[in-house]
Amino acid sequence: MTRTETFGAAPAPTPCAGDERIAAIRAGLAGRALVFVGMMGSGKSAIGQRLAARLGLPFVDADAEIVTAAAGMTIPEIFAKYGERYFRDGERRVIMRLLNAGPMVLATGGGAFMDPRTRERIGERAISVWLDADLKTLMKRVRRKNDRPLLHTDDPEETLRQLLEKRRPVYELADIRVQSRDEPQDVMVEETLDALFASLPRVAAARAAQKKDFTKAMTHLHLDRPQTEQGAAHRETVHVALGGRSYDILIGSNLLEEAGEHIKRVAPGAACAIVTDENVARLHLATLEESLKKAGIRYTTIVVKPGEGSKSLATFGRVCDEVLEAKIERRDLIVAFGGGVVGDLAGYVAASVRRGSRFVQIPTTLLSQVDSSVGGKTGINSSFGKNLLGAFHQPLLVLADVDVLRTLSLREFRAGYAEVVKYGLIGDKRFFEWLEADVEAVFHSRVEQICAVAVSCETKAMIVARDETEQGDRALLNLGHTFGHAFELLTGYDSERLVHGEGVAIGMACAARFSARLGLCSREDADRIARHLASVGLPTEIRQIPGWNADVHAIVSAMYQDKKVEAGALTFILLRAIGEAFIAKSVEPTEVLGFLNDELAR
């Protein structure tokens, strides 16, 4: 299936004039999406596409969006490689993002409405239409294609009959039902228009009553957080597929309290050496220790100073000695409990002690949850640059508890958000558009935070599965980092002046402007990127770094310590457009110097 129109990138069709139903339906939608649900073969895409044209709304096919998000893998390929659960997780996140994009007609896969979280989201932000087709009609249509993974059985008709029987009670929860018959598609579009015209007033009235009851409940509860928090107990799982080194990333609420049980499940009988910093220990260590005690896990705790200064040879040596002193064996676990600094340090300790020990990541910052805890990069800093000593060493499990994000300062949360934006820029324009549309919720609602972390991890997991040791397109994850790491080095890793995520934000804005200067992407895209980063309070220009006094030659010299330098030539991650990053090797130093001169003169 292909998307007939890219939402947000092209004008919507013009609604048909002279049809009183059109204006009434658009008014009745009140800015919500129209979502088609139903079995495979019920006509959701074909009817939805034609209906969208009649209503003057964009049409989006959720399955096509999933294929795009999966870097072009077909749905049967996704099922075959990762399984149905993986597909459903990704499908849910794609639909959640699409429903934030404003009025549209959205066709969903046959199983999407089965997920209660997806149904809840559709109920909040859309009107659902069930296209109800009988078994005979469905079989006639699905026989035409061989792209239905669930029907790859010995008896497809019986399989379809069982699916229909199982799913029908859930489809009946949709707002509006339309009988999908074996008629020309234009006839079905007319019948759908009639059903919408007749039923939308009733649905709108029900929505208004729900909102009134909801507001009343809010008044009595005196909640100090958005009501979206009340439905936030759900979990997401992202699988990092690396053969024998595969692992899961669990994302959600209350995971810290359950950490002992999760660790016991993946490593029964193992003892733990917790590596954390003073700040995290003060706020969260008691919760983790209590969880390990309840699970009957022996543990020791090693506390380091917070900040980049702990990613040093001296601290690395001390932590290794303390792990050995605690008699942590190779089959035991090192638990990285903190932000990116602790994760990188503890991971490198795990890669080194006894020539390789197992470890678990429990990241406590947004930045570490979406980036540094995933993918197995571990390391410490050198006086010559950041992360120049290290190893690739995959964790056994990652537990990303979004509840701990509430203890972050606004500055630290913003810094992590820069890495979230990165994933939209490198290969998922839809994700970037979702962030633009719903950034306030990402900062304040656990539901959106869970989704943002999951999408970020999912994007990184797919890239890591293709290129674990950064021999190819894993370098895309360094968008903004060639600039950002140079800025960090030249500020002496002084977190008062610049934290990593701020360096990445300036670096991404620089990479976008540099791309525009080279004629690779539009100036409009570069400005749009900087504008979004600035809208949440992130810096986007070098002169915003406090006390900056380094010249262009110092910046370029620092860039030559970047890990992507090959044969003495600079490599950058640049953009052709939002969502289209690429690796640019052997960039001319004179181009970089000219660009930096302009940047420092801004």
mmCIF file of N, CA and C in Angstrom, residues 158 193 265 270 274 282 301 306 312 323 377 425 441 456 466 468 479 486 489 526 540 544-545 562 588 601:
data_model
loop_
_atom_site.group_PDB
_atom_site.id
_atom_site.type_symbol
_atom_site.label_atom_id
_atom_site.label_comp_id
_atom_site.label_asym_id
_atom_site.label_seq_id
_atom_site.Cartn_x
_atom_site.Cartn_y
_atom_site.Cartn_z
ATOM 1 N N GLU A 158 -10.610 -20.611 7.386
ATOM 2 C CA GLU A 158 -10.947 -20.915 8.775
ATOM 3 C C GLU A 158 -10.227 -19.944 9.718
ATOM 4 N N LEU A 193 -20.729 8.323 3.797
ATOM 5 C CA LEU A 193 -21.092 9.730 3.998
ATOM 6 C C LEU A 193 -22.461 9.849 4.658
ATOM 7 N N ARG A 265 14.519 -12.397 36.675
ATOM 8 C CA ARG A 265 13.983 -13.144 35.534
ATOM 9 C C ARG A 265 15.046 -13.392 34.459
ATOM 10 N N ALA A 270 21.975 -14.396 40.107
ATOM 11 C CA ALA A 270 23.111 -13.480 39.979
ATOM 12 C C ALA A 270 23.120 -12.454 41.107
ATOM 13 N N ILE A 274 25.838 -2.395 41.983
ATOM 14 C CA ILE A 274 25.175 -1.188 41.488
ATOM 15 C C ILE A 274 26.215 -0.074 41.385
ATOM 16 N N ARG A 282 21.015 9.659 46.178
ATOM 17 C CA ARG A 282 20.200 10.417 47.137
ATOM 18 C C ARG A 282 18.711 10.315 46.810
ATOM 19 N N THR A 301 26.954 -1.623 46.476
ATOM 20 C CA THR A 301 26.730 -0.332 45.826
ATOM 21 C C THR A 301 28.030 0.454 45.744
ATOM 22 N N PRO A 306 28.992 12.893 40.498
ATOM 23 C CA PRO A 306 28.210 13.178 39.298
ATOM 24 C C PRO A 306 29.031 13.997 38.303
ATOM 25 N N SER A 312 36.653 8.947 33.774
ATOM 26 C CA SER A 312 38.104 9.097 33.729
ATOM 27 C C SER A 312 38.767 7.763 34.029
ATOM 28 N N VAL A 323 34.431 -3.516 42.304
ATOM 29 C CA VAL A 323 33.649 -4.643 41.795
ATOM 30 C C VAL A 323 34.349 -5.957 42.130
ATOM 31 N N LYS A 377 27.318 0.928 23.362
ATOM 32 C CA LYS A 377 28.516 1.772 23.390
ATOM 33 C C LYS A 377 28.865 2.102 24.838
ATOM 34 N N LEU A 425 14.911 13.756 13.074
ATOM 35 C CA LEU A 425 15.696 14.395 12.023
ATOM 36 C C LEU A 425 16.438 13.394 11.156
ATOM 37 N N ALA A 441 3.042 18.118 25.761
ATOM 38 C CA ALA A 441 2.679 16.849 26.402
ATOM 39 C C ALA A 441 3.910 15.992 26.670
ATOM 40 N N SER A 456 12.077 6.536 20.101
ATOM 41 C CA SER A 456 13.516 6.804 20.014
ATOM 42 C C SER A 456 14.310 5.511 20.122
ATOM 43 N N ARG A 466 21.326 -3.385 12.467
ATOM 44 C CA ARG A 466 21.952 -3.422 11.147
ATOM 45 C C ARG A 466 23.459 -3.183 11.217
ATOM 46 N N GLU A 468 26.031 -2.916 14.353
ATOM 47 C CA GLU A 468 26.288 -2.873 15.794
ATOM 48 C C GLU A 468 27.528 -2.065 16.151
ATOM 49 N N LEU A 479 24.314 12.577 14.508
ATOM 50 C CA LEU A 479 23.900 13.883 14.001
ATOM 51 C C LEU A 479 24.091 14.943 15.078
ATOM 52 N N ALA A 486 32.980 18.724 19.976
ATOM 53 C CA ALA A 486 34.034 19.744 19.940
ATOM 54 C C ALA A 486 33.732 20.864 20.933
ATOM 55 N N LEU A 489 34.475 19.575 24.454
ATOM 56 C CA LEU A 489 35.911 19.505 24.721
ATOM 57 C C LEU A 489 36.468 20.902 25.013
ATOM 58 N N ALA A 526 16.255 24.143 7.811
ATOM 59 C CA ALA A 526 17.253 24.480 8.838
ATOM 60 C C ALA A 526 16.663 25.420 9.878
ATOM 61 N N THR A 540 20.866 27.079 20.283
ATOM 62 C CA THR A 540 21.031 26.658 18.887
ATOM 63 C C THR A 540 22.203 27.348 18.205
ATOM 64 N N GLN A 544 25.775 31.186 22.258
ATOM 65 C CA GLN A 544 24.946 31.014 23.450
ATOM 66 C C GLN A 544 25.645 30.204 24.543
ATOM 67 N N ILE A 545 26.822 29.643 24.234
ATOM 68 C CA ILE A 545 27.585 28.922 25.255
ATOM 69 C C ILE A 545 28.239 29.949 26.174
ATOM 70 N N ASP A 562 37.393 13.619 16.634
ATOM 71 C CA ASP A 562 36.132 12.886 16.533
ATOM 72 C C ASP A 562 36.394 11.454 16.052
ATOM 73 N N GLU A 588 35.466 19.217 3.058
ATOM 74 C CA GLU A 588 36.605 20.121 2.930
ATOM 75 C C GLU A 588 36.745 21.009 4.168
ATOM 76 N N ALA A 601 30.108 34.864 13.833
ATOM 77 C CA ALA A 601 29.770 36.267 13.564
ATOM 78 C C ALA A 601 28.272 36.525 13.678
#
